[in-house]
Short mmCIF file of C-alpha atoms in Angstrom, two decimals:
data_model
loop_
_atom_site.label_atom_id
_atom_site.label_comp_id
_atom_site.label_asym_id
_atom_site.label_seq_id
_atom_site.Cartn_x
_atom_site.Cartn_y
_atom_site.Cartn_z
CA MET A 13 10.93 -32.34 71.79
CA ILE A 14 9.26 -31.67 68.45
CA SER A 15 5.79 -33.17 68.11
CA SER A 16 5.10 -35.47 65.20
CA THR A 17 2.60 -34.69 62.44
CA ASN A 18 0.06 -37.10 63.90
CA ASP A 19 0.17 -35.20 67.19
CA LEU A 20 -0.56 -31.89 65.43
CA TRP A 21 -3.61 -33.23 63.59
CA ASN A 22 -6.01 -35.06 65.92
CA ASP A 23 -8.82 -36.79 64.01
CA SER A 24 -11.13 -36.46 66.98
CA GLU A 25 -11.05 -32.68 66.67
CA LEU A 26 -12.21 -32.67 62.97
CA THR A 27 -15.90 -32.38 62.13
CA ARG A 28 -17.40 -33.54 58.80
CA VAL A 29 -19.59 -30.89 57.13
CA SER A 30 -21.66 -30.90 53.91
CA PRO A 31 -20.29 -28.87 50.95
CA GLN A 32 -21.82 -25.42 50.48
CA PRO A 33 -21.38 -22.94 47.54
CA VAL A 34 -19.25 -19.91 48.20
CA SER A 35 -20.19 -16.60 46.55
CA LEU A 36 -17.28 -14.51 45.34
CA GLN A 37 -17.95 -10.81 44.90
CA VAL A 38 -15.80 -8.92 42.38
CA PRO A 39 -15.25 -5.28 43.37
CA THR A 40 -17.10 -2.99 40.97
CA ALA A 41 -14.28 -0.45 41.06
CA VAL A 42 -11.97 -2.71 39.09
CA ASN A 43 -11.29 -1.25 35.61
CA THR A 44 -11.19 -4.15 33.14
CA SER A 45 -9.65 -1.91 30.50
CA SER A 46 -6.59 -1.13 32.58
CA THR A 47 -3.53 -0.06 30.66
CA THR A 48 -1.46 -2.69 32.48
CA THR A 49 -2.49 -5.29 29.87
CA ASN A 50 -2.09 -5.32 26.14
CA GLU A 51 -5.25 -7.36 25.56
CA GLU A 52 -8.17 -5.46 24.06
CA PRO A 53 -11.50 -6.28 25.74
CA GLU A 54 -14.10 -7.75 23.44
CA LEU A 55 -17.08 -5.43 23.69
CA PRO A 56 -20.44 -6.80 22.61
CA ILE A 57 -22.16 -5.05 19.75
CA ASN A 58 -25.73 -4.08 20.45
CA LYS A 59 -27.23 -3.55 17.03
CA GLY A 60 -30.26 -1.90 18.51
CA GLU A 61 -28.15 0.99 19.75
CA LYS A 62 -26.51 1.79 16.41
CA SER A 63 -27.47 5.04 14.80
CA VAL A 64 -28.46 5.83 11.24
CA LEU A 65 -24.88 6.96 10.58
CA TYR A 66 -23.49 3.60 11.66
CA ASN A 67 -25.90 1.69 9.43
CA THR A 68 -25.19 4.02 6.52
CA LEU A 69 -21.43 3.55 6.83
CA THR A 70 -21.85 -0.21 7.08
CA LYS A 71 -23.95 -0.33 3.91
CA LEU A 72 -21.59 2.04 2.09
CA THR A 73 -18.54 -0.17 2.64
CA PRO A 74 -19.26 -2.83 -0.04
CA PHE A 75 -19.99 -0.13 -2.64
CA LEU A 76 -16.66 1.54 -1.92
CA GLN A 77 -14.88 -1.82 -2.13
CA THR A 78 -16.42 -2.43 -5.55
CA ALA A 79 -15.46 1.06 -6.74
CA GLN A 80 -11.90 0.61 -5.50
CA LYS A 81 -11.57 -2.78 -7.17
CA TYR A 82 -12.85 -1.89 -10.63
CA SER A 83 -11.19 1.52 -10.73
CA SER A 84 -7.85 -0.19 -10.07
CA ILE A 85 -8.48 -2.58 -12.97
CA THR A 86 -9.33 0.36 -15.26
CA PHE A 87 -6.25 2.35 -14.27
CA SER A 88 -4.06 -0.74 -14.66
CA VAL A 89 -4.88 -0.75 -18.38
CA PHE A 90 -3.29 2.69 -18.73
CA ALA A 91 -0.44 1.85 -16.34
CA THR A 92 0.46 -1.27 -18.33
CA ILE A 93 0.52 0.55 -21.68
CA HIS A 94 2.51 3.45 -20.27
CA GLY A 95 4.80 1.24 -18.20
CA ILE A 96 5.85 -0.93 -21.14
CA GLY A 97 6.77 2.15 -23.13
CA VAL A 98 8.96 3.74 -20.46
CA THR A 99 10.61 0.58 -19.08
CA VAL A 100 11.15 -1.72 -22.05
CA GLY A 101 11.73 1.00 -24.65
CA PRO A 102 14.79 2.66 -23.04
CA LEU A 103 16.59 -0.68 -22.95
CA ILE A 104 16.40 -0.81 -26.76
CA SER A 105 16.73 2.73 -28.12
CA THR A 106 15.54 6.30 -27.61
CA SER A 107 13.62 6.40 -30.88
CA PHE A 108 11.84 3.14 -30.07
CA THR A 109 10.88 4.54 -26.67
CA ASN A 110 9.36 7.66 -28.21
CA GLU A 111 7.46 5.53 -30.71
CA LEU A 112 5.95 3.46 -27.88
CA ILE A 113 5.09 6.62 -25.92
CA SER A 114 3.44 8.18 -28.99
CA LEU A 115 1.49 4.99 -29.65
CA GLY A 116 0.30 4.94 -26.06
CA ARG A 117 -0.79 8.57 -26.23
CA GLU A 118 -2.95 7.79 -29.24
CA ILE A 119 -4.80 5.33 -27.03
CA TYR A 120 -5.10 7.03 -23.65
CA GLN A 121 -4.76 10.77 -24.32
CA SER A 122 -7.80 11.24 -26.52
CA SER A 123 -10.37 13.54 -24.94
CA SER A 124 -13.01 10.81 -24.70
CA ILE A 125 -10.75 8.26 -23.00
CA GLU A 126 -8.19 10.07 -20.84
CA TRP A 127 -10.66 11.45 -18.32
CA TRP A 128 -12.16 8.12 -17.36
CA LEU A 129 -9.24 5.77 -18.12
CA VAL A 130 -6.62 7.85 -16.31
CA TRP A 131 -7.90 10.69 -14.14
CA GLY A 132 -11.33 9.30 -13.34
CA SER A 133 -10.22 5.80 -12.39
CA LEU A 134 -7.23 7.10 -10.42
CA THR A 135 -9.37 9.58 -8.47
CA VAL A 136 -12.04 6.99 -7.70
CA HIS A 137 -9.40 4.49 -6.57
CA VAL A 138 -7.66 6.93 -4.21
CA VAL A 139 -10.85 8.50 -2.80
CA SER A 140 -12.57 5.15 -2.24
CA GLY A 141 -9.44 3.73 -0.59
CA VAL A 142 -9.07 6.66 1.80
CA ALA A 143 -12.81 6.61 2.54
CA LEU A 144 -12.75 2.88 3.26
CA ARG A 145 -9.88 3.23 5.70
CA ASN A 146 -11.58 6.10 7.54
CA ILE A 147 -14.93 4.31 7.69
CA ARG A 148 -13.32 1.16 9.08
CA GLN A 149 -11.55 3.21 11.72
CA ILE A 150 -14.86 4.84 12.71
CA LEU A 151 -16.61 1.46 12.94
CA ARG A 152 -13.76 -0.05 14.98
CA LYS A 153 -13.82 2.92 17.30
CA TRP A 154 -17.56 2.51 17.68
CA ASN A 155 -17.37 -1.23 18.31
CA TYR A 156 -14.14 -1.64 20.28
CA GLY A 157 -13.08 1.82 21.38
CA ASP A 158 -9.93 1.73 19.24
CA THR A 159 -9.25 2.85 15.66
CA GLN A 160 -6.50 0.30 15.07
CA PRO A 161 -7.28 -3.08 13.47
CA ARG A 162 -8.12 -5.90 15.84
CA LYS A 163 -5.14 -8.14 16.51
CA LYS A 164 -5.77 -11.57 15.06
CA VAL A 165 -4.51 -14.61 16.91
CA VAL A 166 -2.15 -15.96 14.25
CA ASP A 167 0.90 -18.07 14.96
CA LEU A 168 3.32 -16.46 12.54
CA SER A 169 6.24 -18.48 13.84
CA SER A 170 4.75 -21.68 12.44
CA SER A 171 3.69 -20.15 9.13
CA LYS A 172 6.88 -21.38 7.47
CA ASP A 173 5.40 -24.89 7.49
CA SER A 174 2.17 -23.76 5.86
CA THR A 175 1.35 -23.31 2.20
CA LYS A 176 -0.75 -20.24 3.01
CA VAL A 177 0.21 -16.69 3.90
CA PRO A 178 -1.35 -15.99 7.34
CA ASP A 179 -2.84 -12.56 6.61
CA GLU A 180 -2.39 -9.37 4.57
CA ASN A 181 -0.69 -7.62 7.50
CA SER A 182 2.45 -9.64 6.79
CA GLY A 183 2.79 -8.33 3.25
CA LEU A 184 2.94 -10.34 0.06
CA ILE A 185 4.94 -13.30 1.42
CA GLY A 186 5.56 -12.35 5.05
CA GLY A 187 8.79 -10.41 4.73
CA VAL A 188 12.29 -11.07 3.41
CA GLN A 189 12.90 -13.70 6.10
CA SER A 190 10.27 -15.92 4.45
CA TYR A 191 12.70 -16.55 1.59
CA PHE A 192 14.98 -18.31 4.08
CA GLY A 193 12.27 -20.38 5.77
CA LEU A 194 12.21 -18.27 8.93
CA GLY A 195 8.46 -17.72 8.94
CA ALA A 196 6.37 -14.60 8.42
CA LYS A 197 6.40 -11.46 10.52
CA ARG A 198 4.04 -8.55 10.70
CA SER A 199 5.15 -5.64 8.58
CA PHE A 200 6.64 -2.40 9.87
CA SER A 201 3.73 -0.39 8.47
CA PHE A 202 1.14 -2.52 10.28
CA LYS A 203 2.93 -2.57 13.63
CA ASN A 204 3.61 1.17 13.65
CA LEU A 205 0.89 2.73 11.47
CA GLY A 206 -1.92 0.18 11.47
CA MET A 207 -1.70 -0.13 7.66
CA THR A 208 -1.03 -3.18 5.56
CA PRO A 209 1.95 -2.94 3.18
CA LEU A 210 -0.51 -2.67 0.28
CA GLN A 211 -2.22 0.33 1.88
CA PHE A 212 1.08 1.90 2.88
CA SER A 213 2.51 1.64 -0.65
CA GLY A 214 -0.67 3.23 -1.98
CA TYR A 215 -0.32 6.24 0.31
CA LEU A 216 3.34 6.62 -0.68
CA LEU A 217 2.38 6.54 -4.36
CA VAL A 218 -0.07 9.45 -4.10
CA PRO A 219 2.56 12.25 -3.93
CA LEU A 220 4.87 10.47 -6.40
CA VAL A 221 2.19 9.97 -9.05
CA SER A 222 0.86 13.48 -8.46
CA TYR A 223 4.27 15.09 -8.99
CA HIS A 224 5.01 12.96 -12.05
CA SER A 225 1.64 13.92 -13.55
CA ILE A 226 2.23 17.61 -12.90
CA GLN A 227 5.74 17.44 -14.32
CA THR A 228 4.94 15.61 -17.55
CA ARG A 229 1.27 16.30 -18.33
CA ILE A 230 -0.56 18.89 -16.24
CA LEU A 231 2.03 21.70 -16.28
CA PRO A 232 2.71 21.60 -20.06
CA LEU A 233 -1.02 21.35 -20.68
CA PHE A 234 -1.67 24.33 -18.41
CA LEU A 235 1.14 26.47 -19.85
CA GLU A 236 0.74 25.71 -23.55
CA GLY A 237 -2.40 23.63 -23.94
CA ASP A 238 -0.35 20.70 -25.16
CA SER A 239 2.18 18.15 -23.88
CA SER A 240 3.36 16.76 -27.20
CA TYR A 241 6.91 18.01 -26.58
CA ILE A 242 7.21 15.75 -23.53
CA THR A 243 9.39 12.93 -24.83
CA ILE A 244 11.94 10.64 -23.23
CA GLU A 245 14.52 13.39 -23.83
CA TYR A 246 12.59 15.55 -21.36
CA ILE A 247 13.19 12.96 -18.63
CA THR A 248 16.88 12.93 -19.60
CA TYR A 249 16.91 16.70 -19.25
CA LEU A 250 15.35 16.47 -15.78
CA LEU A 251 17.84 13.84 -14.63
CA ASN A 252 20.83 15.94 -15.70
CA HIS A 253 19.72 19.59 -15.57
CA SER A 254 20.85 20.71 -12.12
CA LEU A 255 21.68 19.22 -8.74
CA LEU A 256 18.17 19.90 -7.41
CA ALA A 257 16.44 18.55 -10.51
CA SER A 258 18.75 15.55 -10.68
CA VAL A 259 18.33 14.55 -7.02
CA THR A 260 14.56 15.11 -7.11
CA ASN A 261 14.01 12.98 -10.19
CA TRP A 262 16.49 10.27 -9.21
CA ILE A 263 14.42 9.86 -6.06
CA LEU A 264 11.13 10.14 -7.93
CA TYR A 265 11.46 7.68 -10.80
CA PRO A 266 13.11 4.65 -9.14
CA SER A 267 10.73 4.99 -6.17
CA LEU A 268 7.74 5.37 -8.48
CA THR A 269 8.77 2.32 -10.49
CA ILE A 270 9.30 0.05 -7.47
CA LEU A 271 6.23 1.14 -5.50
CA ALA A 272 3.89 1.10 -8.50
CA THR A 273 5.05 -2.39 -9.47
CA TYR A 274 4.63 -3.66 -5.90
CA HIS A 275 1.22 -2.04 -5.43
CA THR A 276 -0.13 -3.29 -8.76
CA ILE A 277 0.98 -6.91 -8.46
CA PHE A 278 0.14 -7.18 -4.75
CA GLY A 279 -3.28 -5.65 -5.43
CA LEU A 280 -3.87 -8.12 -8.26
CA CYS A 281 -3.06 -11.01 -5.91
CA ARG A 282 -5.51 -9.64 -3.39
CA TRP A 283 -8.39 -9.20 -5.85
CA LEU A 284 -7.79 -12.70 -7.24
CA GLY A 285 -7.67 -14.14 -3.73
CA VAL A 286 -4.19 -15.63 -4.14
CA LYS A 287 -3.15 -17.07 -0.76
CA ASP A 288 -0.85 -19.87 -1.83
CA ARG A 289 2.69 -19.07 -0.71
CA SER A 290 4.36 -20.49 -3.82
CA LEU A 291 2.22 -18.34 -6.13
CA ARG A 292 2.92 -15.29 -4.01
CA LYS A 293 6.64 -15.96 -4.22
CA ILE A 294 6.32 -15.97 -8.00
CA ALA A 295 4.57 -12.61 -7.72
CA ALA A 296 7.35 -11.32 -5.46
CA HIS A 297 10.02 -12.43 -7.94
CA SER A 298 8.07 -10.68 -10.70
CA ILE A 299 8.05 -7.48 -8.66
CA ASN A 300 11.81 -7.70 -8.14
CA LEU A 301 12.48 -8.34 -11.83
CA ILE A 302 10.21 -5.57 -13.15
CA SER A 303 11.55 -3.12 -10.58
CA LEU A 304 15.12 -3.92 -11.60
CA ILE A 305 14.26 -3.41 -15.27
CA GLY A 306 12.58 -0.12 -14.41
CA VAL A 307 15.56 1.22 -12.48
CA LEU A 308 17.92 0.15 -15.28
CA ALA A 309 15.64 1.96 -17.72
CA VAL A 310 15.90 5.17 -15.67
CA TRP A 311 19.69 4.88 -15.67
CA ASN A 312 19.67 4.19 -19.41
CA VAL A 313 17.48 7.22 -20.08
CA SER A 314 19.87 9.43 -18.14
CA LYS A 315 22.84 8.27 -20.23
CA ARG A 316 21.69 7.33 -23.73
CA ALA A 317 19.41 10.08 -25.00
CA ASN A 318 21.26 12.63 -27.14
CA LEU A 319 20.24 16.16 -26.15
CA LEU A 320 22.88 17.69 -28.41
CA GLY A 321 20.76 16.95 -31.45
CA MET A 322 17.60 18.47 -29.98
CA PRO A 323 16.25 21.68 -31.59
CA GLU A 324 17.02 24.80 -29.59
CA PHE A 325 13.38 25.80 -29.17
CA VAL A 326 12.58 22.38 -27.65
CA LEU A 327 15.39 22.74 -25.11
CA ARG A 328 14.05 26.20 -24.23
CA LYS A 329 10.66 24.63 -23.59
CA PHE A 330 12.28 22.06 -21.31
CA GLU A 331 14.05 24.83 -19.41
CA TYR A 332 10.81 26.78 -19.14
CA TYR A 333 9.02 23.79 -17.62
CA VAL A 334 11.86 23.19 -15.16
CA VAL A 335 11.87 26.84 -14.06
CA ARG A 336 8.12 26.73 -13.46
CA LEU A 337 8.59 23.55 -11.43
CA GLY A 338 11.15 25.35 -9.25
CA LEU A 339 13.96 22.94 -10.12
CA TYR A 340 16.36 25.46 -11.69
#
């Protein structure tokens, strides 16, 4: 026969005792930074242990941020003047485009202005941006043992109901899915490279802007001491000269137009502190529109300019530049 529950527990055998604290010892061999978890341990910062280098880098950061900000504003003056000439002009006529380019050169290619408006501001912006990223990685490594940005606790899935963009790691509006009310997601560049889309677009622009500058300004200046023969017809020549030149420049100019537009408008939103989602969507639409106009301008330049009427010696100069660029 099976005994009942009352038979198993006899009250007379139980003794009442007073409660006593129990000490629990955690083994010291346990590694709290085990790779079995994705959580990063919060390590306390002991300011007394920081070296002179740490303090110097910390104090240098705001100066670099200021330099990056105001150099971008300075360069944007040149970029706006130049951009209007090469995007709006080709949609009207070749002669009008060259007039706008010539007018812009009178402003930004004088010896007293070009070095600080173009080359100086661009160099300061790139150098300060790279330095800031490296310094932040050093400080994060020092504080947390990892060079990647700390993961913020942000509920991106509910961001579709908010009027604010959760953080810069999601891009300008949080991705294409935000247009359809699906909420924001962290960008590819942040998840895989630890860079915000703004930073990533800046790094992509460095080789594009460098090559464009060499092709249209530095090389002619180095070879002949002048770049006055660089007109919109030169771009037409590059887009149609050979397979290598055509492919190279069809990759260069649409990419340069789209990335430069994105980087400029996104950067402006950041410096102005624009967080409102509706305003950022307006900025995103502006990027799309300007990029479309820019790509159409490149296509128009490749088709509309008349090289048959160009003087022979000018065409020989174009060919000389292309040969020196290695695009023959």
